[in-house]
Amino acid sequence: MQTLEPILEKLPLFQGMKPDHLALIAGCASNVRFSAGEVIGRAGEPADQFWVVREGRVGLEIHAPGRGTVTIHSIGENEVLGWSWLLPPHQWHFDARALTAARALCFDGRCLRGKFDHDYELGYELMKRFAQVIVQRLEATGMQLLDVYGDRV
């Protein structure tokens, strides 16, 4: 049986991490598939996982008054879906839906948070990496919201 470590070390999120940290992360990972249109998470629901998309596209959605559901960001190959697992209260901030059939690596956030309690360096390393994901996502979302609400400001 092959482990996920060789795959993880090639992903941008994990590049340059120590092999023992990759082994710990791989222990919390599994392969998943989503059908086109499948809901992955809803705003306000518990967020105890994150994904790295391997194939396909996933959309982050909001419900805009007078416009219905609007995709505010699209996540593709090797990009991260979900950061709410890392920060209390561990709830989704947006809806997420597979825009196409997709394959991803799923990471159990509870498993990882438990490992952080025993390996602070691992927790700090992932926090730094996810801080970059959060900033990028907020910048992209801000630009998309200007498109959605720009004529009303």
PDB file of C-alpha atoms in Angstrom:
ATOM      1  CA  MET A   1       0.000   0.000   0.000  1.00  0.00           C
ATOM      2  CA  GLN A   2       1.401   3.388  -1.035  1.00  0.00           C
ATOM      3  CA  THR A   3       1.241   6.338   1.355  1.00  0.00           C
ATOM      4  CA  LEU A   4       0.211   9.862   0.382  1.00  0.00           C
ATOM      5  CA  GLU A   5       3.525  11.418   1.442  1.00  0.00           C
ATOM      6  CA  PRO A   6       5.055  11.463  -2.083  1.00  0.00           C
ATOM      7  CA  ILE A   7       1.953  13.274  -3.340  1.00  0.00           C
ATOM      8  CA  LEU A   8       1.927  15.735  -0.431  1.00  0.00           C
ATOM      9  CA  GLU A   9       5.544  16.786  -0.877  1.00  0.00           C
ATOM     10  CA  LYS A  10       4.778  17.904  -4.449  1.00  0.00           C
ATOM     11  CA  LEU A  11       1.782  20.071  -3.506  1.00  0.00           C
ATOM     12  CA  PRO A  12       2.516  23.797  -3.149  1.00  0.00           C
ATOM     13  CA  LEU A  13       0.906  23.910   0.315  1.00  0.00           C
ATOM     14  CA  PHE A  14       3.341  21.348   1.703  1.00  0.00           C
ATOM     15  CA  GLN A  15       6.505  21.925  -0.346  1.00  0.00           C
ATOM     16  CA  GLY A  16       9.625  22.168   1.779  1.00  0.00           C
ATOM     17  CA  MET A  17       8.080  20.642   4.897  1.00  0.00           C
ATOM     18  CA  LYS A  18      10.035  18.186   7.010  1.00  0.00           C
ATOM     19  CA  PRO A  19       9.486  14.517   6.130  1.00  0.00           C
ATOM     20  CA  ASP A  20       8.275  13.699   9.663  1.00  0.00           C
ATOM     21  CA  HIS A  21       5.668  16.473   9.401  1.00  0.00           C
ATOM     22  CA  LEU A  22       4.529  15.164   6.007  1.00  0.00           C
ATOM     23  CA  ALA A  23       4.128  11.729   7.580  1.00  0.00           C
ATOM     24  CA  LEU A  24       1.942  13.158  10.345  1.00  0.00           C
ATOM     25  CA  ILE A  25      -0.173  15.089   7.837  1.00  0.00           C
ATOM     26  CA  ALA A  26      -0.514  12.043   5.559  1.00  0.00           C
ATOM     27  CA  GLY A  27      -1.930  10.130   8.527  1.00  0.00           C
ATOM     28  CA  CYS A  28      -4.862  12.559   8.534  1.00  0.00           C
ATOM     29  CA  ALA A  29      -5.458  12.465   4.752  1.00  0.00           C
ATOM     30  CA  SER A  30      -7.582  10.484   2.323  1.00  0.00           C
ATOM     31  CA  ASN A  31      -8.600  10.623  -1.334  1.00  0.00           C
ATOM     32  CA  VAL A  32     -12.122  11.809  -2.158  1.00  0.00           C
ATOM     33  CA  ARG A  33     -14.259  12.486  -5.235  1.00  0.00           C
ATOM     34  CA  PHE A  34     -17.069  14.961  -5.781  1.00  0.00           C
ATOM     35  CA  SER A  35     -19.746  14.902  -8.451  1.00  0.00           C
ATOM     36  CA  ALA A  36     -20.497  18.071 -10.392  1.00  0.00           C
ATOM     37  CA  GLY A  37     -22.982  20.102  -8.357  1.00  0.00           C
ATOM     38  CA  GLU A  38     -22.271  18.293  -5.089  1.00  0.00           C
ATOM     39  CA  VAL A  39     -22.348  20.530  -2.020  1.00  0.00           C
ATOM     40  CA  ILE A  40     -19.153  20.183   0.003  1.00  0.00           C
ATOM     41  CA  GLY A  41     -19.936  22.623   2.805  1.00  0.00           C
ATOM     42  CA  ARG A  42     -22.452  25.278   3.802  1.00  0.00           C
ATOM     43  CA  ALA A  43     -21.904  28.565   5.616  1.00  0.00           C
ATOM     44  CA  GLY A  44     -22.463  28.152   9.350  1.00  0.00           C
ATOM     45  CA  GLU A  45     -21.975  24.382   9.355  1.00  0.00           C
ATOM     46  CA  PRO A  46     -19.091  22.733  11.232  1.00  0.00           C
ATOM     47  CA  ALA A  47     -15.754  22.873   9.388  1.00  0.00           C
ATOM     48  CA  ASP A  48     -13.485  20.033  10.427  1.00  0.00           C
ATOM     49  CA  GLN A  49     -11.845  19.296   7.084  1.00  0.00           C
ATOM     50  CA  PHE A  50      -9.935  20.923   4.288  1.00  0.00           C
ATOM     51  CA  TRP A  51      -9.115  19.733   0.796  1.00  0.00           C
ATOM     52  CA  VAL A  52      -6.462  20.175  -1.843  1.00  0.00           C
ATOM     53  CA  VAL A  53      -8.114  19.881  -5.240  1.00  0.00           C
ATOM     54  CA  ARG A  54      -6.252  17.474  -7.540  1.00  0.00           C
ATOM     55  CA  GLU A  55      -8.606  17.669 -10.545  1.00  0.00           C
ATOM     56  CA  GLY A  56     -11.694  19.700 -11.358  1.00  0.00           C
ATOM     57  CA  ARG A  57     -13.054  22.951  -9.948  1.00  0.00           C
ATOM     58  CA  VAL A  58     -14.857  23.911  -6.759  1.00  0.00           C
ATOM     59  CA  GLY A  59     -16.731  27.166  -6.282  1.00  0.00           C
ATOM     60  CA  LEU A  60     -17.142  29.272  -3.161  1.00  0.00           C
ATOM     61  CA  GLU A  61     -20.630  30.753  -3.135  1.00  0.00           C
ATOM     62  CA  ILE A  62     -22.636  33.434  -1.383  1.00  0.00           C
ATOM     63  CA  HIS A  63     -26.306  34.278  -1.582  1.00  0.00           C
ATOM     64  CA  ALA A  64     -26.559  37.824  -2.940  1.00  0.00           C
ATOM     65  CA  PRO A  65     -29.812  39.741  -2.413  1.00  0.00           C
ATOM     66  CA  GLY A  66     -31.648  40.034  -5.693  1.00  0.00           C
ATOM     67  CA  ARG A  67     -29.107  37.862  -7.503  1.00  0.00           C
ATOM     68  CA  GLY A  68     -29.394  34.466  -5.822  1.00  0.00           C
ATOM     69  CA  THR A  69     -26.368  32.230  -5.493  1.00  0.00           C
ATOM     70  CA  VAL A  70     -23.157  33.798  -6.797  1.00  0.00           C
ATOM     71  CA  THR A  71     -19.832  32.017  -7.174  1.00  0.00           C
ATOM     72  CA  ILE A  72     -17.289  34.421  -5.695  1.00  0.00           C
ATOM     73  CA  HIS A  73     -14.199  32.287  -6.158  1.00  0.00           C
ATOM     74  CA  SER A  74     -13.216  29.194  -8.101  1.00  0.00           C
ATOM     75  CA  ILE A  75     -10.637  26.746  -6.721  1.00  0.00           C
ATOM     76  CA  GLY A  76      -8.708  24.486  -9.088  1.00  0.00           C
ATOM     77  CA  GLU A  77      -5.842  22.044  -9.292  1.00  0.00           C
ATOM     78  CA  ASN A  78      -3.429  22.072  -6.323  1.00  0.00           C
ATOM     79  CA  GLU A  79      -5.396  24.819  -4.570  1.00  0.00           C
ATOM     80  CA  VAL A  80      -6.742  24.651  -1.024  1.00  0.00           C
ATOM     81  CA  LEU A  81     -10.424  24.519  -0.160  1.00  0.00           C
ATOM     82  CA  GLY A  82     -11.198  25.396   3.434  1.00  0.00           C
ATOM     83  CA  TRP A  83      -9.370  27.187   6.206  1.00  0.00           C
ATOM     84  CA  SER A  84     -12.148  27.380   8.790  1.00  0.00           C
ATOM     85  CA  TRP A  85     -11.068  24.046  10.289  1.00  0.00           C
ATOM     86  CA  LEU A  86      -8.025  25.846  11.706  1.00  0.00           C
ATOM     87  CA  LEU A  87      -9.702  28.719  13.576  1.00  0.00           C
ATOM     88  CA  PRO A  88     -12.477  28.586  16.176  1.00  0.00           C
ATOM     89  CA  PRO A  89     -15.416  28.340  16.006  1.00  0.00           C
ATOM     90  CA  HIS A  90     -14.556  25.941  13.121  1.00  0.00           C
ATOM     91  CA  GLN A  91     -17.517  26.892  10.927  1.00  0.00           C
ATOM     92  CA  TRP A  92     -17.762  27.416   7.188  1.00  0.00           C
ATOM     93  CA  HIS A  93     -17.851  31.059   6.085  1.00  0.00           C
ATOM     94  CA  PHE A  94     -19.131  30.366   2.547  1.00  0.00           C
ATOM     95  CA  ASP A  95     -20.887  27.579   0.713  1.00  0.00           C
ATOM     96  CA  ALA A  96     -18.690  25.291  -1.393  1.00  0.00           C
ATOM     97  CA  ARG A  97     -19.907  23.295  -4.388  1.00  0.00           C
ATOM     98  CA  ALA A  98     -18.141  21.156  -6.977  1.00  0.00           C
ATOM     99  CA  LEU A  99     -18.443  23.056 -10.264  1.00  0.00           C
ATOM    100  CA  THR A 100     -17.210  19.986 -12.159  1.00  0.00           C
ATOM    101  CA  ALA A 101     -16.471  16.424 -11.201  1.00  0.00           C
ATOM    102  CA  ALA A 102     -13.461  16.714  -8.903  1.00  0.00           C
ATOM    103  CA  ARG A 103     -10.842  14.650  -7.100  1.00  0.00           C
ATOM    104  CA  ALA A 104      -9.191  15.949  -3.957  1.00  0.00           C
ATOM    105  CA  LEU A 105      -7.150  15.053  -0.945  1.00  0.00           C
ATOM    106  CA  CYS A 106      -9.237  15.474   2.183  1.00  0.00           C
ATOM    107  CA  PHE A 107      -7.541  16.349   5.472  1.00  0.00           C
ATOM    108  CA  ASP A 108      -9.182  15.728   8.829  1.00  0.00           C
ATOM    109  CA  GLY A 109      -8.874  18.986  10.758  1.00  0.00           C
ATOM    110  CA  ARG A 110      -9.574  17.408  14.145  1.00  0.00           C
ATOM    111  CA  CYS A 111      -6.818  14.880  13.539  1.00  0.00           C
ATOM    112  CA  LEU A 112      -4.372  17.640  12.621  1.00  0.00           C
ATOM    113  CA  ARG A 113      -5.339  19.896  15.527  1.00  0.00           C
ATOM    114  CA  GLY A 114      -4.701  16.947  17.842  1.00  0.00           C
ATOM    115  CA  LYS A 115      -1.226  16.538  16.352  1.00  0.00           C
ATOM    116  CA  PHE A 116      -0.532  20.248  16.902  1.00  0.00           C
ATOM    117  CA  ASP A 117      -0.970  19.681  20.650  1.00  0.00           C
ATOM    118  CA  HIS A 118       2.051  17.364  20.557  1.00  0.00           C
ATOM    119  CA  ASP A 119       4.075  19.073  17.839  1.00  0.00           C
ATOM    120  CA  TYR A 120       3.929  22.856  18.107  1.00  0.00           C
ATOM    121  CA  GLU A 121       6.356  23.259  15.216  1.00  0.00           C
ATOM    122  CA  LEU A 122       3.925  21.429  12.901  1.00  0.00           C
ATOM    123  CA  GLY A 123       1.071  23.655  14.069  1.00  0.00           C
ATOM    124  CA  TYR A 124       3.108  26.811  13.531  1.00  0.00           C
ATOM    125  CA  GLU A 125       4.258  25.680  10.081  1.00  0.00           C
ATOM    126  CA  LEU A 126       0.717  24.952   8.913  1.00  0.00           C
ATOM    127  CA  MET A 127      -0.575  28.177  10.483  1.00  0.00           C
ATOM    128  CA  LYS A 128       1.965  30.187   8.456  1.00  0.00           C
ATOM    129  CA  ARG A 129       0.989  28.392   5.266  1.00  0.00           C
ATOM    130  CA  PHE A 130      -2.737  28.785   5.869  1.00  0.00           C
ATOM    131  CA  ALA A 131      -2.308  32.464   6.726  1.00  0.00           C
ATOM    132  CA  GLN A 132      -1.114  32.900   3.133  1.00  0.00           C
ATOM    133  CA  VAL A 133      -4.128  30.956   1.842  1.00  0.00           C
ATOM    134  CA  ILE A 134      -6.475  33.138   3.918  1.00  0.00           C
ATOM    135  CA  VAL A 135      -4.926  36.387   2.658  1.00  0.00           C
ATOM    136  CA  GLN A 136      -5.075  35.234  -0.965  1.00  0.00           C
ATOM    137  CA  ARG A 137      -8.687  34.116  -0.569  1.00  0.00           C
ATOM    138  CA  LEU A 138      -9.737  37.381   1.089  1.00  0.00           C
ATOM    139  CA  GLU A 139      -8.078  39.433  -1.647  1.00  0.00           C
ATOM    140  CA  ALA A 140      -9.753  37.385  -4.391  1.00  0.00           C
ATOM    141  CA  THR A 141     -13.106  37.517  -2.611  1.00  0.00           C
ATOM    142  CA  GLY A 142     -12.832  41.281  -2.188  1.00  0.00           C
ATOM    143  CA  MET A 143     -12.249  41.722  -5.903  1.00  0.00           C
ATOM    144  CA  GLN A 144     -15.205  39.478  -6.752  1.00  0.00           C
ATOM    145  CA  LEU A 145     -17.470  41.311  -4.298  1.00  0.00           C
ATOM    146  CA  LEU A 146     -16.631  44.561  -6.069  1.00  0.00           C
ATOM    147  CA  ASP A 147     -18.017  42.965  -9.223  1.00  0.00           C
ATOM    148  CA  VAL A 148     -21.150  41.777  -7.382  1.00  0.00           C
ATOM    149  CA  TYR A 149     -21.906  44.904  -5.347  1.00  0.00           C
ATOM    150  CA  GLY A 150     -19.865  47.607  -7.119  1.00  0.00           C
ATOM    151  CA  ASP A 151     -22.882  49.326  -8.665  1.00  0.00           C
ATOM    152  CA  ARG A 152     -24.568  49.615  -5.247  1.00  0.00           C
ATOM    153  CA  VAL A 153     -21.714  51.251  -3.332  1.00  0.00           C
TER     154      VAL A 153
END
